[in-house]
Short mmCIF file of C-alpha atoms in Angstrom, two decimals:
data_model
loop_
_atom_site.label_atom_id
_atom_site.label_comp_id
_atom_site.label_asym_id
_atom_site.label_seq_id
_atom_site.Cartn_x
_atom_site.Cartn_y
_atom_site.Cartn_z
CA MET A 1 63.06 84.22 -5.99
CA LYS A 2 62.02 87.85 -5.68
CA ASN A 3 58.94 87.67 -7.83
CA LYS A 4 55.97 85.42 -7.37
CA ILE A 5 55.77 82.78 -10.07
CA LEU A 6 52.34 82.72 -11.70
CA ILE A 7 51.57 80.18 -14.37
CA THR A 8 48.40 80.13 -16.44
CA LEU A 9 47.51 77.67 -19.12
CA LEU A 10 44.58 77.30 -21.47
CA PHE A 11 43.16 73.85 -20.80
CA LEU A 12 41.86 72.91 -24.26
CA VAL A 13 39.15 70.32 -24.78
CA THR A 14 37.42 69.70 -28.08
CA THR A 15 33.73 70.40 -27.61
CA SER A 16 32.51 70.98 -31.14
CA ILE A 17 30.35 67.84 -30.97
CA PHE A 18 28.11 68.16 -27.93
CA ALA A 19 25.99 65.05 -28.49
CA GLN A 20 28.11 61.92 -28.55
CA GLU A 21 27.99 58.32 -27.40
CA ALA A 22 28.64 58.31 -23.70
CA ARG A 23 31.23 56.33 -21.80
CA LEU A 24 32.18 56.02 -18.12
CA MET A 25 28.56 55.24 -17.23
CA ARG A 26 28.06 53.41 -13.96
CA PHE A 27 25.62 51.64 -11.61
CA PRO A 28 22.78 50.90 -14.10
CA THR A 29 19.33 49.58 -13.19
CA VAL A 30 16.43 48.44 -15.40
CA PHE A 31 12.63 48.19 -15.33
CA GLY A 32 10.47 47.51 -18.38
CA ASP A 33 11.85 49.62 -21.21
CA LYS A 34 13.67 52.08 -18.91
CA VAL A 35 17.31 52.09 -17.84
CA VAL A 36 18.68 54.49 -15.22
CA PHE A 37 22.40 54.97 -14.64
CA THR A 38 24.99 57.34 -13.19
CA TYR A 39 27.03 59.59 -15.46
CA ALA A 40 29.35 62.35 -14.22
CA GLY A 41 27.77 62.07 -10.77
CA ASP A 42 24.13 62.49 -11.89
CA LEU A 43 21.33 60.06 -12.68
CA TYR A 44 20.11 59.68 -16.26
CA THR A 45 17.27 57.71 -17.81
CA VAL A 46 17.20 56.19 -21.30
CA ASN A 47 15.17 53.62 -23.23
CA LYS A 48 16.68 50.15 -23.04
CA ALA A 49 17.04 50.23 -26.83
CA GLY A 50 19.31 53.26 -26.46
CA GLY A 51 19.11 56.85 -27.61
CA ILE A 52 19.55 60.24 -25.99
CA ALA A 53 19.56 59.99 -22.20
CA ARG A 54 17.57 62.43 -20.10
CA LYS A 55 19.03 63.88 -16.90
CA LEU A 56 17.13 63.14 -13.67
CA THR A 57 19.32 64.83 -11.05
CA SER A 58 21.60 67.86 -11.03
CA ASP A 59 23.03 68.16 -7.51
CA VAL A 60 26.73 69.00 -7.05
CA GLY A 61 27.08 65.80 -5.02
CA TYR A 62 27.17 62.26 -6.38
CA GLU A 63 24.02 60.22 -7.12
CA MET A 64 24.50 56.48 -7.54
CA PHE A 65 23.13 52.93 -7.16
CA PRO A 66 19.58 53.63 -8.39
CA LYS A 67 16.99 50.85 -7.97
CA PHE A 68 13.44 50.78 -9.36
CA SER A 69 10.57 49.97 -7.03
CA PRO A 70 8.72 46.70 -7.88
CA ASN A 71 6.03 48.61 -9.83
CA GLY A 72 8.56 50.89 -11.51
CA SER A 73 7.03 54.11 -10.22
CA GLN A 74 9.89 55.16 -7.93
CA ILE A 75 13.66 55.07 -7.78
CA ALA A 76 15.60 54.63 -4.56
CA PHE A 77 19.22 55.74 -4.76
CA THR A 78 22.25 56.82 -2.77
CA ALA A 79 23.10 60.53 -2.93
CA GLN A 80 24.97 63.41 -1.29
CA TYR A 81 22.38 66.19 -1.44
CA ASP A 82 22.97 67.36 2.12
CA GLY A 83 26.64 66.50 2.47
CA ASN A 84 26.39 63.01 3.90
CA THR A 85 25.90 60.01 1.62
CA GLU A 86 22.34 58.93 2.36
CA VAL A 87 19.35 57.01 0.92
CA PHE A 88 16.83 59.00 -1.14
CA VAL A 89 13.70 58.16 -3.11
CA MET A 90 12.14 60.01 -6.06
CA PRO A 91 9.57 59.46 -8.87
CA ALA A 92 11.01 57.28 -11.64
CA ASP A 93 10.38 59.98 -14.26
CA GLY A 94 12.09 62.64 -12.15
CA GLY A 95 11.07 64.93 -9.34
CA THR A 96 12.06 66.14 -5.90
CA PRO A 97 14.14 63.57 -3.98
CA LYS A 98 13.06 62.65 -0.47
CA ARG A 99 15.75 61.86 2.09
CA LEU A 100 15.17 58.70 4.12
CA THR A 101 18.30 58.09 6.23
CA TYR A 102 20.35 60.21 8.64
CA THR A 103 23.66 58.60 9.44
CA ALA A 104 27.00 59.24 11.08
CA THR A 105 29.51 58.11 8.47
CA LEU A 106 32.89 57.81 10.21
CA LYS A 107 34.29 60.44 7.80
CA ARG A 108 34.44 57.80 5.03
CA ASP A 109 31.56 58.99 2.94
CA PHE A 110 32.70 59.44 -0.63
CA ILE A 111 32.57 57.44 -3.84
CA SER A 112 36.35 57.12 -4.25
CA ASP A 113 37.03 55.73 -0.79
CA ARG A 114 38.46 52.22 -0.91
CA MET A 115 35.74 51.07 1.51
CA GLY A 116 33.09 52.32 -0.90
CA PRO A 117 30.37 54.88 -0.20
CA ASN A 118 28.07 54.54 2.77
CA ASN A 119 24.35 53.71 2.68
CA ILE A 120 24.35 51.91 -0.67
CA VAL A 121 20.87 51.06 -1.94
CA MET A 122 20.61 47.31 -2.63
CA GLY A 123 16.96 47.00 -3.67
CA TRP A 124 13.33 46.95 -2.54
CA THR A 125 11.16 44.49 -0.65
CA LYS A 126 8.65 42.72 -2.89
CA ASP A 127 5.68 44.73 -1.60
CA GLY A 128 7.41 47.98 -2.56
CA LYS A 129 7.11 49.38 0.95
CA ASN A 130 10.72 49.14 2.11
CA ILE A 131 14.18 49.78 0.71
CA ILE A 132 17.14 47.55 1.56
CA TYR A 133 20.51 49.25 1.92
CA ARG A 134 23.99 48.55 3.25
CA SER A 135 25.32 50.90 5.90
CA ARG A 136 28.24 51.38 8.28
CA ALA A 137 26.01 53.26 10.71
CA ILE A 138 26.60 50.93 13.67
CA THR A 139 30.19 49.77 13.17
CA PHE A 140 33.50 51.27 14.20
CA ASN A 141 35.22 49.20 11.50
CA ASP A 142 35.15 50.90 8.08
CA PHE A 143 35.57 47.51 6.42
CA CYS A 144 32.33 46.11 7.82
CA GLY A 145 28.74 46.98 7.04
CA ASN A 146 25.25 45.76 7.83
CA LEU A 147 22.01 45.40 5.89
CA PHE A 148 19.01 47.52 6.88
CA MET A 149 15.46 48.12 5.70
CA ILE A 150 13.72 51.49 5.78
CA SER A 151 10.22 52.48 4.73
CA SER A 152 9.94 54.41 1.47
CA GLU A 153 7.92 56.90 3.51
CA GLY A 154 10.77 57.39 5.99
CA GLY A 155 11.12 56.53 9.66
CA LEU A 156 13.51 54.37 11.64
CA PRO A 157 15.52 51.67 9.86
CA VAL A 158 15.32 48.00 10.84
CA GLU A 159 18.46 45.88 10.79
CA ILE A 160 18.44 42.58 8.92
CA PRO A 161 19.94 40.13 11.46
CA PHE A 162 23.32 39.38 9.86
CA SER A 163 26.68 40.05 11.45
CA THR A 164 27.80 41.62 8.15
CA GLY A 165 26.20 42.04 4.75
CA GLY A 166 26.68 43.41 1.26
CA PHE A 167 25.00 42.99 -2.11
CA CYS A 168 21.75 41.04 -1.87
CA SER A 169 18.56 40.01 -3.67
CA LEU A 170 15.24 38.66 -2.43
CA SER A 171 13.59 35.52 -3.81
CA PRO A 172 10.38 36.07 -5.83
CA ASP A 173 8.21 35.25 -2.80
CA GLY A 174 10.38 37.30 -0.44
CA SER A 175 11.01 34.37 1.91
CA GLN A 176 14.73 34.05 1.14
CA LEU A 177 17.62 36.39 0.59
CA ALA A 178 20.71 35.73 -1.50
CA PHE A 179 23.52 37.87 -0.15
CA ASN A 180 27.24 38.59 0.20
CA ARG A 181 28.91 38.99 3.57
CA VAL A 182 31.96 40.92 2.40
CA PHE A 183 31.96 44.24 0.54
CA ARG A 184 35.21 45.10 -1.23
CA GLU A 185 34.16 46.18 -4.73
CA PHE A 186 35.89 49.54 -4.37
CA ARG A 187 39.21 48.11 -3.25
CA THR A 188 42.12 47.36 -5.59
CA TRP A 189 42.06 43.61 -4.96
CA LYS A 190 41.52 42.35 -8.48
CA TYR A 191 41.87 38.57 -8.93
CA TYR A 192 42.44 38.06 -5.22
CA LYS A 193 41.70 34.55 -4.00
CA GLY A 194 41.40 33.56 -0.38
CA GLY A 195 39.56 34.34 2.82
CA MET A 196 38.30 37.77 1.82
CA ALA A 197 36.95 36.51 -1.51
CA ASP A 198 33.18 36.41 -1.10
CA ASP A 199 30.56 33.74 -1.74
CA ILE A 200 26.84 33.82 -2.48
CA ARG A 201 24.78 32.64 0.46
CA ILE A 202 21.03 32.09 0.81
CA PHE A 203 19.27 33.03 4.04
CA ASP A 204 15.83 31.55 4.75
CA PHE A 205 13.75 33.96 6.86
CA ASN A 206 11.54 31.11 8.13
CA THR A 207 14.13 28.49 9.11
CA LYS A 208 16.99 30.99 9.73
CA LYS A 209 19.25 28.62 7.78
CA ILE A 210 22.13 29.95 5.66
CA THR A 211 23.40 27.97 2.65
CA ASN A 212 26.59 28.72 0.71
CA ILE A 213 25.85 28.09 -2.99
CA THR A 214 29.25 29.00 -4.50
CA ASN A 215 31.89 28.06 -1.93
CA ASN A 216 35.14 28.60 -3.86
CA ILE A 217 38.26 30.71 -3.44
CA SER A 218 37.32 33.28 -6.10
CA GLN A 219 34.99 36.27 -5.96
CA ASP A 220 31.28 35.41 -6.33
CA ILE A 221 29.30 38.59 -5.88
CA ILE A 222 26.13 40.62 -6.49
CA PRO A 223 23.37 37.98 -6.56
CA MET A 224 20.25 38.71 -8.65
CA TRP A 225 17.31 36.37 -8.03
CA ILE A 226 15.13 35.86 -11.13
CA GLY A 227 12.53 33.06 -10.97
CA ASN A 228 14.24 29.85 -9.88
CA GLU A 229 17.70 31.14 -10.79
CA ILE A 230 20.26 33.35 -9.10
CA TYR A 231 22.54 35.29 -11.45
CA PHE A 232 25.84 36.60 -10.06
CA LEU A 233 29.33 37.76 -11.02
CA SER A 234 32.42 35.60 -10.62
CA ASP A 235 36.11 35.89 -11.51
CA ARG A 236 36.72 32.16 -11.15
CA ASP A 237 37.95 32.24 -14.78
CA ARG A 238 39.91 35.46 -14.14
CA ILE A 239 37.77 38.02 -16.03
CA MET A 240 34.60 38.88 -14.08
CA ASN A 241 31.67 37.35 -15.99
CA LEU A 242 28.02 36.58 -15.43
CA PHE A 243 27.09 33.16 -14.02
CA VAL A 244 23.76 31.63 -13.00
CA TYR A 245 22.83 29.13 -10.27
CA ASP A 246 19.70 27.00 -10.61
CA THR A 247 18.08 26.70 -7.17
CA GLN A 248 16.32 23.46 -8.20
CA SER A 249 19.07 21.52 -9.95
CA LYS A 250 21.84 23.13 -7.81
CA GLN A 251 23.91 23.53 -10.97
CA THR A 252 25.94 26.59 -11.99
CA ARG A 253 26.75 27.64 -15.53
CA LYS A 254 28.65 30.50 -17.13
CA VAL A 255 26.48 32.93 -19.05
CA THR A 256 28.89 35.46 -20.58
CA THR A 257 32.42 34.90 -21.85
CA TYR A 258 34.04 38.33 -21.97
CA SER A 259 37.83 38.33 -22.05
CA ASP A 260 38.58 42.07 -22.20
CA TYR A 261 36.92 43.94 -19.29
CA ASP A 262 35.23 42.83 -16.09
CA ILE A 263 31.47 43.14 -15.73
CA LYS A 264 30.74 45.63 -12.95
CA PHE A 265 27.72 46.46 -10.77
CA PRO A 266 24.86 44.57 -12.49
CA SER A 267 21.19 45.07 -11.59
CA ASN A 268 18.10 43.18 -12.68
CA SER A 269 14.38 43.26 -13.40
CA ASN A 270 12.22 40.16 -13.89
CA ASP A 271 13.43 39.61 -17.45
CA ALA A 272 16.66 41.57 -17.92
CA ILE A 273 20.01 42.42 -16.36
CA VAL A 274 21.98 45.60 -17.02
CA PHE A 275 25.65 46.01 -16.21
CA GLU A 276 28.65 48.21 -16.92
CA LYS A 277 31.63 46.93 -18.90
CA GLY A 278 34.48 49.03 -20.19
CA GLY A 279 32.55 52.19 -19.39
CA TYR A 280 29.50 51.21 -21.46
CA ILE A 281 26.10 49.88 -20.38
CA TYR A 282 25.01 46.43 -21.56
CA LEU A 283 21.58 44.75 -21.49
CA PHE A 284 21.35 40.99 -20.93
CA ASP A 285 18.05 39.40 -22.03
CA VAL A 286 17.22 36.56 -19.65
CA LYS A 287 15.04 34.80 -22.24
CA THR A 288 17.53 34.82 -25.12
CA GLN A 289 20.60 34.69 -22.84
CA LYS A 290 22.28 37.33 -24.99
CA ALA A 291 23.89 40.64 -24.01
CA GLU A 292 24.19 43.72 -26.19
CA LYS A 293 25.65 47.16 -25.63
CA ILE A 294 23.09 49.92 -25.27
CA PRO A 295 24.02 52.88 -27.52
CA ILE A 296 23.54 55.87 -25.22
CA THR A 297 24.02 59.49 -26.19
CA ILE A 298 24.54 62.33 -23.72
CA ALA A 299 23.41 65.71 -25.08
CA ASN A 300 24.26 68.09 -22.24
CA ASP A 301 26.09 71.41 -22.43
CA MET A 302 29.13 69.73 -20.79
CA PHE A 303 30.19 73.03 -19.26
CA THR A 304 33.07 71.40 -17.38
CA GLY A 305 34.65 70.54 -20.74
CA ARG A 306 34.57 74.04 -22.17
CA ASN A 307 37.80 75.87 -22.91
CA THR A 308 38.90 77.79 -19.87
CA GLU A 309 41.95 79.40 -18.31
CA LYS A 310 43.34 77.79 -15.17
CA ASP A 311 46.00 79.05 -12.79
CA ALA A 312 48.45 76.16 -12.90
CA SER A 313 50.47 77.62 -10.02
CA LYS A 314 47.75 76.33 -7.70
CA ASN A 315 48.37 72.74 -8.82
CA ILE A 316 52.16 72.37 -8.77
CA LEU A 317 53.24 68.76 -8.16
CA SER A 318 56.98 68.84 -8.93
CA VAL A 319 59.79 71.43 -9.10
CA ASP A 320 63.43 71.23 -10.20
CA ILE A 321 66.04 73.93 -10.78
CA SER A 322 68.27 74.37 -13.82
CA PRO A 323 72.05 73.91 -13.30
CA ASP A 324 72.67 77.64 -13.76
CA ALA A 325 69.84 78.48 -11.35
CA GLU A 326 68.30 80.79 -13.93
CA ARG A 327 65.07 78.83 -14.44
CA LEU A 328 62.82 76.28 -12.79
CA VAL A 329 61.04 73.35 -14.40
CA ILE A 330 57.60 72.80 -12.92
CA GLY A 331 55.05 70.02 -13.35
CA ALA A 332 51.53 71.46 -12.95
CA ARG A 333 48.08 70.39 -14.15
CA GLY A 334 49.62 67.66 -16.28
CA ASP A 335 51.92 69.92 -18.29
CA ILE A 336 55.61 70.81 -17.97
CA PHE A 337 56.58 74.49 -17.66
CA THR A 338 59.88 76.31 -17.34
CA VAL A 339 59.80 79.65 -15.57
CA PRO A 340 62.47 82.30 -14.90
CA SER A 341 63.83 82.73 -11.39
CA GLU A 342 63.80 86.52 -11.75
CA ALA A 343 62.22 87.83 -14.94
CA GLY A 344 61.39 86.50 -18.39
CA ILE A 345 58.89 84.34 -20.18
CA THR A 346 57.11 81.22 -18.98
CA ARG A 347 57.27 78.31 -21.43
CA ASN A 348 54.84 75.42 -21.59
CA ILE A 349 57.10 72.88 -23.30
CA THR A 350 54.52 70.07 -23.55
CA GLN A 351 51.11 71.73 -24.16
CA THR A 352 49.13 68.48 -24.08
CA SER A 353 45.77 68.98 -22.40
CA GLY A 354 44.84 65.35 -23.11
CA VAL A 355 48.04 63.87 -21.68
CA HIS A 356 49.45 63.83 -18.16
CA GLU A 357 53.11 64.79 -17.79
CA ARG A 358 54.75 64.76 -14.36
CA ASN A 359 57.97 64.49 -12.32
CA ALA A 360 60.09 66.76 -14.54
CA ASN A 361 63.87 66.82 -13.94
CA TRP A 362 66.46 69.14 -15.49
CA SER A 363 69.55 67.38 -16.88
CA PRO A 364 72.83 68.30 -15.15
CA ASP A 365 74.27 69.60 -18.44
CA GLY A 366 71.31 71.98 -18.69
CA LYS A 367 70.31 70.87 -22.19
CA SER A 368 67.33 68.61 -21.59
CA ILE A 369 64.34 67.99 -19.35
CA ALA A 370 63.19 64.48 -18.53
CA TYR A 371 59.68 63.69 -17.41
CA LEU A 372 57.06 60.96 -17.20
CA SER A 373 54.14 61.02 -19.65
CA ASP A 374 51.14 58.75 -20.25
CA LYS A 375 50.88 59.73 -23.92
CA THR A 376 50.92 56.06 -24.96
CA GLY A 377 48.40 55.02 -22.33
CA GLU A 378 51.03 54.07 -19.75
CA PHE A 379 53.63 56.28 -18.12
CA GLU A 380 56.94 56.25 -20.00
CA ILE A 381 60.12 58.35 -19.72
CA TYR A 382 60.59 61.19 -22.21
CA ILE A 383 63.26 63.86 -22.70
CA GLN A 384 62.86 67.20 -24.42
CA SER A 385 65.08 70.19 -25.13
CA GLN A 386 64.85 72.62 -22.24
CA ASP A 387 63.47 75.42 -24.44
CA GLY A 388 60.87 73.16 -26.05
CA SER A 389 62.28 73.79 -29.53
CA LYS A 390 62.61 70.10 -30.44
CA GLU A 391 60.17 67.20 -30.42
CA ALA A 392 60.14 65.09 -27.28
CA VAL A 393 61.95 61.74 -27.45
CA GLN A 394 60.42 58.65 -25.84
CA LEU A 395 63.13 56.68 -24.01
CA THR A 396 61.20 53.71 -22.60
CA LYS A 397 58.53 51.53 -24.18
CA ASN A 398 56.00 48.84 -23.22
CA ALA A 399 55.68 49.88 -19.57
CA ASP A 400 54.38 46.94 -17.58
CA THR A 401 53.69 48.84 -14.37
CA TYR A 402 53.53 52.30 -12.79
CA TYR A 403 56.68 54.44 -12.78
CA PHE A 404 57.26 56.49 -9.62
CA ASP A 405 60.18 58.92 -10.00
CA ILE A 406 63.21 59.62 -12.20
CA LYS A 407 66.74 60.88 -11.55
CA TRP A 408 69.46 61.95 -14.01
CA SER A 409 73.01 60.69 -13.70
CA PRO A 410 75.45 63.60 -13.21
CA ASP A 411 76.95 63.04 -16.68
CA SER A 412 73.46 63.39 -18.22
CA LYS A 413 73.75 60.01 -19.96
CA ASN A 414 71.42 57.82 -17.92
CA ILE A 415 68.11 58.20 -16.11
CA LEU A 416 67.34 56.09 -13.03
CA TRP A 417 63.79 55.25 -11.94
CA ASN A 418 61.79 53.10 -9.52
CA ASP A 419 58.50 51.34 -10.25
CA LYS A 420 55.53 49.49 -8.78
CA LYS A 421 57.03 46.10 -9.63
CA MET A 422 59.68 46.85 -7.00
CA ARG A 423 62.50 47.40 -9.48
CA LEU A 424 65.24 50.00 -9.73
CA ARG A 425 66.37 50.52 -13.32
CA TYR A 426 68.11 53.05 -15.56
CA VAL A 427 67.90 53.85 -19.28
CA ASN A 428 70.70 55.20 -21.48
CA ILE A 429 69.43 58.22 -23.41
CA GLU A 430 71.52 57.40 -26.50
CA THR A 431 71.14 53.63 -26.89
CA LEU A 432 67.79 53.38 -25.04
CA ALA A 433 69.15 50.27 -23.32
CA VAL A 434 67.48 49.53 -19.98
CA THR A 435 69.56 48.06 -17.14
CA GLU A 436 68.16 46.62 -13.93
CA VAL A 437 70.00 47.73 -10.79
CA ALA A 438 67.91 45.84 -8.26
CA HIS A 439 64.66 43.92 -7.94
CA SER A 440 63.12 43.54 -4.50
CA LYS A 441 60.77 40.83 -3.29
CA ILE A 442 59.93 42.83 -0.17
CA TRP A 443 58.86 46.36 -1.08
CA GLU A 444 59.35 49.24 -3.49
CA TYR A 445 62.57 51.27 -3.71
CA SER A 446 62.13 54.88 -2.66
CA GLU A 447 65.64 56.15 -1.81
CA PHE A 448 68.46 56.13 -4.37
CA ASP A 449 71.29 58.39 -5.53
CA TRP A 450 74.00 58.65 -8.20
CA SER A 451 77.68 59.10 -7.41
CA PRO A 452 79.19 62.38 -8.75
CA ASP A 453 81.18 60.45 -11.40
CA SER A 454 78.01 58.57 -12.52
CA LYS A 455 79.72 55.20 -11.97
CA TRP A 456 77.79 54.11 -8.89
CA VAL A 457 74.22 53.95 -7.65
CA THR A 458 73.47 53.73 -3.95
CA TYR A 459 70.06 52.77 -2.66
CA SER A 460 68.14 51.74 0.41
CA ASN A 461 67.21 48.08 0.10
CA PRO A 462 64.09 46.68 1.86
CA GLU A 463 64.98 43.59 3.91
CA ASP A 464 62.85 40.67 5.05
CA ASN A 465 63.20 41.67 8.73
CA ASP A 466 61.39 44.99 8.10
CA PHE A 467 64.73 46.84 8.23
CA SER A 468 66.49 48.42 5.28
CA SER A 469 70.14 48.24 4.31
CA ILE A 470 72.40 50.36 2.10
CA LYS A 471 73.82 48.89 -1.09
CA LEU A 472 76.10 50.07 -3.90
CA TYR A 473 75.74 49.12 -7.55
CA SER A 474 78.64 49.46 -10.00
CA ILE A 475 77.65 50.74 -13.44
CA ASP A 476 80.85 49.30 -14.96
CA SER A 477 80.93 45.81 -13.41
CA LYS A 478 77.14 45.46 -12.89
CA LYS A 479 77.90 44.10 -9.41
CA THR A 480 76.20 44.95 -6.12
CA PHE A 481 78.06 45.54 -2.82
CA ASP A 482 76.77 45.74 0.75
CA VAL A 483 77.47 48.92 2.69
CA SER A 484 75.50 47.99 5.79
CA ASP A 485 74.01 44.75 7.10
CA LYS A 486 70.56 43.64 8.35
CA TRP A 487 71.35 43.89 12.07
CA TYR A 488 70.13 47.48 12.07
CA SER A 489 68.07 49.67 9.76
CA SER A 490 69.89 52.10 7.45
CA TYR A 491 68.27 54.44 4.97
CA GLY A 492 68.52 57.76 3.11
CA PRO A 493 71.82 57.12 1.24
CA SER A 494 73.40 60.13 -0.49
CA PHE A 495 76.86 60.66 -2.00
CA SER A 496 79.05 63.53 -0.87
CA LEU A 497 79.78 66.13 -3.54
CA CYS A 498 83.40 65.04 -3.71
CA GLY A 499 82.32 61.44 -4.31
CA LYS A 500 84.58 59.96 -1.60
CA TYR A 501 81.87 59.25 0.97
#
């Protein structure tokens, strides 16, 4: 191409209503009638009855895991003011944060990392002098972390003598600590059962004895010690709900019975627990044993949601060429564009700022463009006329997993795709019938190709000896044939243009 392709699109977001009930709120904490939480990377405070939340922080970094001091006058939290993710403390009503920790972070220092952020504030000691936090400061293993205490005035941290540690809560007299050993709340291990599923343990500072109070194969996490009871989360009944353990009777009972979304990242005061669920903040009253959603309104300028022009050419994720080589189809910033190879107009054929379209492919007959779109909430396959003149047609429905990539058959009648459930399937664009080519029990399919006559599919098949073999699937007979065996690894199958090889 002689000319540089430049694509711009107006990324439209409706912002006519600036004050609205907030969602995607995280990491709440409570004291008295105050609740503090994270929203869009900043800390906010709101009355526990709800209302308009007031912003406490405004740094470009992320502020998270706030915890009130025992008297409610200060908030300790984890933040990125100076680049690293460190422990800070500030007045509960707002003010200048004071940095307490200085840590090497093994380059895994951000909220989205699967190991979770570093230096997560867990709580305060009962005298309000020290802050307990989890850190990876002394480990080479990103998976492991240790519990430390540091004075709210600053200074050197003191390690709590556990080999590993995670979420924790002190008993009312401070003589015992309920804690988790494993920390995996940022990993995608939902409903996992086994050795890495955590338990709640109690450590006695006087006797040095550790007692496991849950001891089952499910996740039992985030203990919160209130009086003689320890509240915690568990997915023993699949959905993560709130449970409570009585330290005197040694009995455990289920407190909430949600069946839609997991409870996430709860925090407690002496008489209440706050937690996130489905993006909202809920308040659980310990006395009444009832939980209610807190109606919270954010009334900021939301400048990141204002209409703006973006250069989509800086965010190109997929490119395909038309059969006549006159135009390209490009997936960029969640929209599908066609652009001329030499000169002409750029067309945005989707124009859906609230939907993500990706992996666009031009049909071999040049008439249509296929792509993946999450318009329904899950990625499905759509086709649209190449000039955008007709409404898009949805080819697949009821997606039960993530779709990776798509590939037209040379006759432009079928579209082949691979998915996260380790299947290779194709859909007929006229009948919408879906046919399964292969289903692996080993790993996902990533290499596949159509024959020039559209009658065969070849693909690299994952084998149980960690090799891969080449197979052929007949569209007519629906039978599969081996091209290579498992004695050696074969991959990257592709038909010759003549179709003979």
